[in-house]
mmCIF file of C-alpha atoms in Angstrom:
data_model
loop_
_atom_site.group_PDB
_atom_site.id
_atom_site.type_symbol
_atom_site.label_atom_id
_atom_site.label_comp_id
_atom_site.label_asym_id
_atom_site.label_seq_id
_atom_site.Cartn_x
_atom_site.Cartn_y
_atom_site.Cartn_z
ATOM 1 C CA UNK A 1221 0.863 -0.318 103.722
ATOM 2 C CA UNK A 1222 1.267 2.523 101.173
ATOM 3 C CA UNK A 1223 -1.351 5.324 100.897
ATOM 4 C CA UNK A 1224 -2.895 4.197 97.544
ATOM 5 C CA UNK A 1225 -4.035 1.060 99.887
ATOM 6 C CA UNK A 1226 -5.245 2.564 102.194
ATOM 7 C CA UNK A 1227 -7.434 4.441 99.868
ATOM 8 C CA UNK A 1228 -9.072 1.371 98.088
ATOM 9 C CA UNK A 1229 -12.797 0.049 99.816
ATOM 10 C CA UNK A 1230 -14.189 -3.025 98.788
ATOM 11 C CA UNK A 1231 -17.918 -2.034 97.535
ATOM 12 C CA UNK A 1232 -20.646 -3.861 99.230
ATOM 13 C CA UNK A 1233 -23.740 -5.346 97.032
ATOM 14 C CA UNK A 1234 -26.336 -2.745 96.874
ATOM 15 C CA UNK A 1235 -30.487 -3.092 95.607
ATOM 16 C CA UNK A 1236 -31.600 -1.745 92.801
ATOM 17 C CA UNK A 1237 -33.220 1.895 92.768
ATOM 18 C CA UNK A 1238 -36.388 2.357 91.112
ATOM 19 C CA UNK A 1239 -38.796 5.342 90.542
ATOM 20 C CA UNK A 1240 -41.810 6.171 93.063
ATOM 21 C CA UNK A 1241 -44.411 8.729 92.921
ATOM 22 C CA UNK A 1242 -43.797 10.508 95.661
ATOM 23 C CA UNK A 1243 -40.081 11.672 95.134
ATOM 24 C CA UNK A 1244 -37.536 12.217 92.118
ATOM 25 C CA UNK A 1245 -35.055 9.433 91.134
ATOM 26 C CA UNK A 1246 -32.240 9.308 89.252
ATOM 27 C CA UNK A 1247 -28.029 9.183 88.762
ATOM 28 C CA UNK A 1248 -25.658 11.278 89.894
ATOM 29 C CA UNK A 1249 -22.745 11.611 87.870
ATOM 30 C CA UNK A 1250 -20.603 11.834 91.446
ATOM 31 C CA UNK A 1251 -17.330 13.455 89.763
ATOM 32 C CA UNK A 1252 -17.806 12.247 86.628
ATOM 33 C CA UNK A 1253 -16.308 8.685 87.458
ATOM 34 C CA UNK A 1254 -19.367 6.871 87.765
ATOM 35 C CA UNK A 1255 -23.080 7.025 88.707
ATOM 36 C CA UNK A 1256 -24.565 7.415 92.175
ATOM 37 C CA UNK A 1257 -28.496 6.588 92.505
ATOM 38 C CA UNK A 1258 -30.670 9.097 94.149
ATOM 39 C CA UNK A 1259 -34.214 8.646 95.170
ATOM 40 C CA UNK A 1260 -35.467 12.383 96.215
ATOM 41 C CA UNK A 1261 -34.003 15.524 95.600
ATOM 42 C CA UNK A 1262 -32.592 16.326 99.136
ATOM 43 C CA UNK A 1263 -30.779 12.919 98.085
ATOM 44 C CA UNK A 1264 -29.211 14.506 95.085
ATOM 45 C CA UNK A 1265 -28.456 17.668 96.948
ATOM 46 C CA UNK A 1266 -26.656 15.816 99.331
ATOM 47 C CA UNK A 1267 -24.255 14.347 96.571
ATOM 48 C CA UNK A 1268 -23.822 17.543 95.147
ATOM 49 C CA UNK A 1269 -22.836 19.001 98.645
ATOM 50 C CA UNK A 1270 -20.302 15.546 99.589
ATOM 51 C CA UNK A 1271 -18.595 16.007 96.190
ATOM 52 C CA UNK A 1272 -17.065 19.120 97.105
ATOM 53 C CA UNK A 1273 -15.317 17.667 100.372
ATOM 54 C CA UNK A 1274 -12.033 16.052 98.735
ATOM 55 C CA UNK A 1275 -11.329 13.524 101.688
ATOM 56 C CA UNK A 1276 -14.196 11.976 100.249
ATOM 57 C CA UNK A 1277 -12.752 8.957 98.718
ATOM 58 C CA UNK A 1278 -16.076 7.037 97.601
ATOM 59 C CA UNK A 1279 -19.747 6.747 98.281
ATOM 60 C CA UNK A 1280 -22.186 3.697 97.818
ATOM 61 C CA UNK A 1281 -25.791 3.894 97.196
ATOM 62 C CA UNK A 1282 -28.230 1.208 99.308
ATOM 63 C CA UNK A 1283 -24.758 -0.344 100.479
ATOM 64 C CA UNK A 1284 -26.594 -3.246 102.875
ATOM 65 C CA UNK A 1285 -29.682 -3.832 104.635
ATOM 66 C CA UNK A 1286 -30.069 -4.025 107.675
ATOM 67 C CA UNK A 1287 -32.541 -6.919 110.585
ATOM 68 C CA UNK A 1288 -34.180 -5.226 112.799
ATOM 69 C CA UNK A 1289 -36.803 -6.276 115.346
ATOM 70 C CA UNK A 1290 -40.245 -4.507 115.428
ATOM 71 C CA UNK A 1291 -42.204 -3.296 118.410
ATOM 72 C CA UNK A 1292 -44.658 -6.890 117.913
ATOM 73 C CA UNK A 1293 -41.113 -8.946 117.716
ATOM 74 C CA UNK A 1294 -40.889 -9.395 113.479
ATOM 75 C CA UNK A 1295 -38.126 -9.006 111.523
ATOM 76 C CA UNK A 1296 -37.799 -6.494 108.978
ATOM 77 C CA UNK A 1297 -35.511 -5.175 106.994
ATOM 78 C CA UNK A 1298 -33.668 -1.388 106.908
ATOM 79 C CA UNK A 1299 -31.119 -0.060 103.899
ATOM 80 C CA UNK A 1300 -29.730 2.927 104.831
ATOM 81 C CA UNK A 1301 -29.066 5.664 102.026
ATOM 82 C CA UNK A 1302 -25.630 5.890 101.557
ATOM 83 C CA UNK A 1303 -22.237 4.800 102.690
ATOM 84 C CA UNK A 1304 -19.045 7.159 102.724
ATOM 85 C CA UNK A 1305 -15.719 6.687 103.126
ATOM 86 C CA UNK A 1306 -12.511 8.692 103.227
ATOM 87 C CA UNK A 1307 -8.865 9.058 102.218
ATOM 88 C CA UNK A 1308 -6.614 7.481 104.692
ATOM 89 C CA UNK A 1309 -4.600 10.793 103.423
ATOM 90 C CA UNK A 1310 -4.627 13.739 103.964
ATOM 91 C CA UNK A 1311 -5.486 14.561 107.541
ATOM 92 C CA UNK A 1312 -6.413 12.205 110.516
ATOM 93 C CA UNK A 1313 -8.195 9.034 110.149
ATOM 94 C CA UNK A 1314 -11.939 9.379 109.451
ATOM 95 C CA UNK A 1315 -14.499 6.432 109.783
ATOM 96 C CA UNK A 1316 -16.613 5.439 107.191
ATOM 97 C CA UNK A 1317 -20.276 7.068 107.471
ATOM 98 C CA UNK A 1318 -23.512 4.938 107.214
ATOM 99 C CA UNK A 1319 -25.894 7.929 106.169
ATOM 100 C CA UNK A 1320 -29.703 7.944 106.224
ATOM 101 C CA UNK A 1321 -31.017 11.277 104.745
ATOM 102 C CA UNK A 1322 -34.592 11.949 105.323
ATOM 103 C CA UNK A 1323 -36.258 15.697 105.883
ATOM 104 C CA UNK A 1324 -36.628 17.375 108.879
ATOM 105 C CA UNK A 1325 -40.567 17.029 108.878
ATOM 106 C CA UNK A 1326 -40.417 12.848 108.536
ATOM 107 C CA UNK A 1327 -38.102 13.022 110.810
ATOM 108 C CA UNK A 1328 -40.478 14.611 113.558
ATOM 109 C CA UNK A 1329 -43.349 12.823 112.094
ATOM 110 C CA UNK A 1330 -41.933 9.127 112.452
ATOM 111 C CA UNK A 1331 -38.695 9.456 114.617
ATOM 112 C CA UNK A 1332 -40.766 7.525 117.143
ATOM 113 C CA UNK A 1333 -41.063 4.483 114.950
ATOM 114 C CA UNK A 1334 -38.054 4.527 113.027
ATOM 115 C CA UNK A 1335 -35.933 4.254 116.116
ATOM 116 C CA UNK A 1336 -35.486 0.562 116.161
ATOM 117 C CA UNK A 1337 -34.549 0.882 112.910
ATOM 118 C CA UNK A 1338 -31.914 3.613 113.562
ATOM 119 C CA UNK A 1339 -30.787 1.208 116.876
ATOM 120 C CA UNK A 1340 -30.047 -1.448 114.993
ATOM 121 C CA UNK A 1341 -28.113 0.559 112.311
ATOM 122 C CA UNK A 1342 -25.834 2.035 115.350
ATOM 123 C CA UNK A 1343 -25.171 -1.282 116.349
ATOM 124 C CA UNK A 1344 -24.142 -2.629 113.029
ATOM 125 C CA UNK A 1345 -21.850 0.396 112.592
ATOM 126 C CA UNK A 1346 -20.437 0.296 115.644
ATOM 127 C CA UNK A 1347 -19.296 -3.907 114.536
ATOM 128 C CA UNK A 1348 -17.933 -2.693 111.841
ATOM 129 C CA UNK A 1349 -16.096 0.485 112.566
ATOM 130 C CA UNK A 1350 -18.075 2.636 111.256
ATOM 131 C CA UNK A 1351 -20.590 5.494 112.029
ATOM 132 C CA UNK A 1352 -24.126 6.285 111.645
ATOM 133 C CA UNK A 1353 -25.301 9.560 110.741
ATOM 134 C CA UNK A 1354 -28.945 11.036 109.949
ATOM 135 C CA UNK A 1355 -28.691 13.900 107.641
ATOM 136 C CA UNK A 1356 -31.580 16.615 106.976
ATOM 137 C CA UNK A 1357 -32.023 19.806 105.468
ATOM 138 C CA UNK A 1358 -30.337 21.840 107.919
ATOM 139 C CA UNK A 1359 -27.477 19.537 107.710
ATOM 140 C CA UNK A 1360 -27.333 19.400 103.558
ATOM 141 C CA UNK A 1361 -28.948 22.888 102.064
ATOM 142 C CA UNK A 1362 -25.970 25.128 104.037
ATOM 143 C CA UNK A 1363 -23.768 26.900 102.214
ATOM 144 C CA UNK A 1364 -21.147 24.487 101.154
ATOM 145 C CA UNK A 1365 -23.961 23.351 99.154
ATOM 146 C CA UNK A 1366 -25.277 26.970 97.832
ATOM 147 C CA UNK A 1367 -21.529 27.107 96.865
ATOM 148 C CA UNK A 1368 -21.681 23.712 94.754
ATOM 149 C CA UNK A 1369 -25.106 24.381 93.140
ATOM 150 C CA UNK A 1370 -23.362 27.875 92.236
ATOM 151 C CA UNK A 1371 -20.787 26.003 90.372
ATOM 152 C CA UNK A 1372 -22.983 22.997 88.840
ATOM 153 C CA UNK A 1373 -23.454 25.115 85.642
ATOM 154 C CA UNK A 1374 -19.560 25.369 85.450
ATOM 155 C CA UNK A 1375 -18.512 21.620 85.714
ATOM 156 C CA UNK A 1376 -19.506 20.681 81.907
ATOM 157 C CA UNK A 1377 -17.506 23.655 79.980
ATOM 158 C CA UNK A 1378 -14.364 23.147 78.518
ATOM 159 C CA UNK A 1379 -11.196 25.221 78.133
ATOM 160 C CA UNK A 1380 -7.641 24.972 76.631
ATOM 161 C CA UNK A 1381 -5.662 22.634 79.225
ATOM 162 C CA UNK A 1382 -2.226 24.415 78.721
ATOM 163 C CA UNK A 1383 -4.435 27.527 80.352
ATOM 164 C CA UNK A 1384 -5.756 25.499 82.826
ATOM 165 C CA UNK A 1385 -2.424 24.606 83.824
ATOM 166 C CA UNK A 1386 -0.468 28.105 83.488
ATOM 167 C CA UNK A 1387 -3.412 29.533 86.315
ATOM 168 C CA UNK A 1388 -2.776 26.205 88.589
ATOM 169 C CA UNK A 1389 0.845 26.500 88.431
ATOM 170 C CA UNK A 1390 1.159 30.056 88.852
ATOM 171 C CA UNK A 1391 -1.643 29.542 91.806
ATOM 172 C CA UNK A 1392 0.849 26.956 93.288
ATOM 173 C CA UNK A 1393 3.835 28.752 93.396
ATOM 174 C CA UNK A 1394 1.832 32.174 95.152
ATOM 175 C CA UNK A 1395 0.374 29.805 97.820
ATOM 176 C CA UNK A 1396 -3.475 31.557 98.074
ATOM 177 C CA UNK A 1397 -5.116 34.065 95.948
ATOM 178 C CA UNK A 1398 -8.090 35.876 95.976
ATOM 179 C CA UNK A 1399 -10.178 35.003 92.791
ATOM 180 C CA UNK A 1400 -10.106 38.108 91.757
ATOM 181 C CA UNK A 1401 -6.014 38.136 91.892
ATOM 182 C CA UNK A 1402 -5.864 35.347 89.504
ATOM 183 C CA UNK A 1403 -8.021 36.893 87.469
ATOM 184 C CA UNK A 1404 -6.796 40.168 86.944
ATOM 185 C CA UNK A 1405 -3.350 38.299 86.303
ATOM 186 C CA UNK A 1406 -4.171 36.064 83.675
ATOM 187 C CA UNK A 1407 -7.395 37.552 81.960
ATOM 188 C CA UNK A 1408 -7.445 41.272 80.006
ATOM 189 C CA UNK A 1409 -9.739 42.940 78.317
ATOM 190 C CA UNK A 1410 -13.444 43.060 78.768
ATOM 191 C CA UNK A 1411 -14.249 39.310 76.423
ATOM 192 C CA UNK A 1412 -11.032 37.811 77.950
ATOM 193 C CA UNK A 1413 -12.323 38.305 81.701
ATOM 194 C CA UNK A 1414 -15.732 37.262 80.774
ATOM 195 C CA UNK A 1415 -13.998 33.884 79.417
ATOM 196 C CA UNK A 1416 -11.577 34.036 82.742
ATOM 197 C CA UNK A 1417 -14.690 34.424 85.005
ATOM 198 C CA UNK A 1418 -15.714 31.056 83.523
ATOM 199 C CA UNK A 1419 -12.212 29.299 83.739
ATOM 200 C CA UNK A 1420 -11.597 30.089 87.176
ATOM 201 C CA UNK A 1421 -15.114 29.119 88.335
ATOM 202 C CA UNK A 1422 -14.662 25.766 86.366
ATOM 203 C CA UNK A 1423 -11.672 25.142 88.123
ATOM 204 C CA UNK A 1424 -13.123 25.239 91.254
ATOM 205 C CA UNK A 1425 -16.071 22.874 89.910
ATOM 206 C CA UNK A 1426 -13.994 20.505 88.627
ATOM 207 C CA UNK A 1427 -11.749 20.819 92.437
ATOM 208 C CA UNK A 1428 -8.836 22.257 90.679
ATOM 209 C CA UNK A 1429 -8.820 24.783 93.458
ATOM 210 C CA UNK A 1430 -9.872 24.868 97.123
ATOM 211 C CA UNK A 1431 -11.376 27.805 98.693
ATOM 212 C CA UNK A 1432 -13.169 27.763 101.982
ATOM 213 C CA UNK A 1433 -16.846 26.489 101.427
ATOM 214 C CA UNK A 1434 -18.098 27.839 104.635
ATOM 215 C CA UNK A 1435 -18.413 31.317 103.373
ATOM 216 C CA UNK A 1436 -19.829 32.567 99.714
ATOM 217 C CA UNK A 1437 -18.191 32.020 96.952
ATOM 218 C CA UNK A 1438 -17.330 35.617 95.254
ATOM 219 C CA UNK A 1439 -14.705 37.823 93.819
ATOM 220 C CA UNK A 1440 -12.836 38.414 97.496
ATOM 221 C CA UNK A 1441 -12.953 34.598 98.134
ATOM 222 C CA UNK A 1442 -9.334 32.890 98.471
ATOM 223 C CA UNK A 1443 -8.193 29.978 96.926
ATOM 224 C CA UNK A 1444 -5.364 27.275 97.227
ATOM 225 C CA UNK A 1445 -4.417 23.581 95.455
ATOM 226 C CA UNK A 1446 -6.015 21.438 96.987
ATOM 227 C CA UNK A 1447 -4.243 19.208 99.515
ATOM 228 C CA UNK A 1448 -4.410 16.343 97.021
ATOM 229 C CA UNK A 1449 -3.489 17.912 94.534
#
């Protein structure tokens, strides 16, 4: 099995996502392939964040629903938010995560009664290989995702792609560079590194470049080609 199979998921079937008046809905343009549903906006803020971890391969809105048994013995039914899965390459082998992102204060409010739920999700993970995760603020608004709301405004601007590819190649063959490196090298004059500022920063929205998201992104940060790349 070559890596390109490895990398392919079959998508499972997936409801419908309408509006409701008590959170904001919408699409995602998840890097600009296709459209990924959101239903609140800690939803869309966790896209934003997951689209800026490259072993990402895809991610499925509403991906199944779920049986599970209530306290009085009923059935009912559970769809989790979101289903990820990852590149068989690079790095080692990471299962695909069933997600369920809900804030921290439902969470305390209802964890009590949503545990059944959140069993029976575990269990249907666990048949299938996979993973269950609950995801909150804490867990989303960090800053790999300050870092990717930084860069939002960048993603949409376009630039000459022979530049584009004279700062990757040159970034290639040094290794890592500090942002401010590449600019200095490739940008003069006071309009020119206004205009570089802009390129560089788009190249990082658009994962061009790699940097480490854990710390904020500024002039001193270092960047690499990414290990897809």
């Amino acid at each position: 099995m070559n890596i390109n199979s490895c990398n392919k998921v079959d998508k499972p079937s997936r409801r419908k996502i309408g509006t409701t008046r008590r959170s904001v809905s919408g699409l995602y343009p998840f890097r600009g392939v296709g459209p990924v549903d959101f239903e609140s906006t800690l939803e869309r803020d966790f896209l934003i964040r997951l689209e800026t971890d490259r072993r990402v391969l895809d991610v499925v809105s509403q991906p199944s629903t779920i049986e599970f048994f209530g306290s009085n013995g009923q059935t009912y039914p559970y769809t989790p938010d979101y289903l990820v899965t990852y590149r068989a390459y690079p790095g080692p082998y990471r299962a695909p995560i069933l997600i369920e992102v809900k804030p921290a204060s439902e969470l305390d409010e209802h964890l009590s009664k949503w545990k059944a739920k959140f069993r029976a999700a575990m269990t249907y993970c666990k048949e299938r290989g996979y993973v269950f995760h609950l995801r909150h603020e804490p867990r989303i608004r960090d800053q790999r995702w300050k870092n990717a709301m930084f860069l939002q405004r960048y993603r949409q601007m376009q630039f000459v792609p022979e530049e584009s590819e004279w700062i990757i190649g040159n970034l290639r063959k040094m290794g890592t560079a500090t942002f401010d490196h590449l600019l200095a090298r490739h940008f003069f004059g006071e309009v020119d590194r206004a205009i570089g500022i802009s390129h560089l920063w788009h190249l990082m929205a658009t994962a061009r470049m790699e940097c480490d998201w854990s710390q904020p992104l500024g002039y001193a940060s270092e960047l690499w080609m990414p290990d897809h790349d």
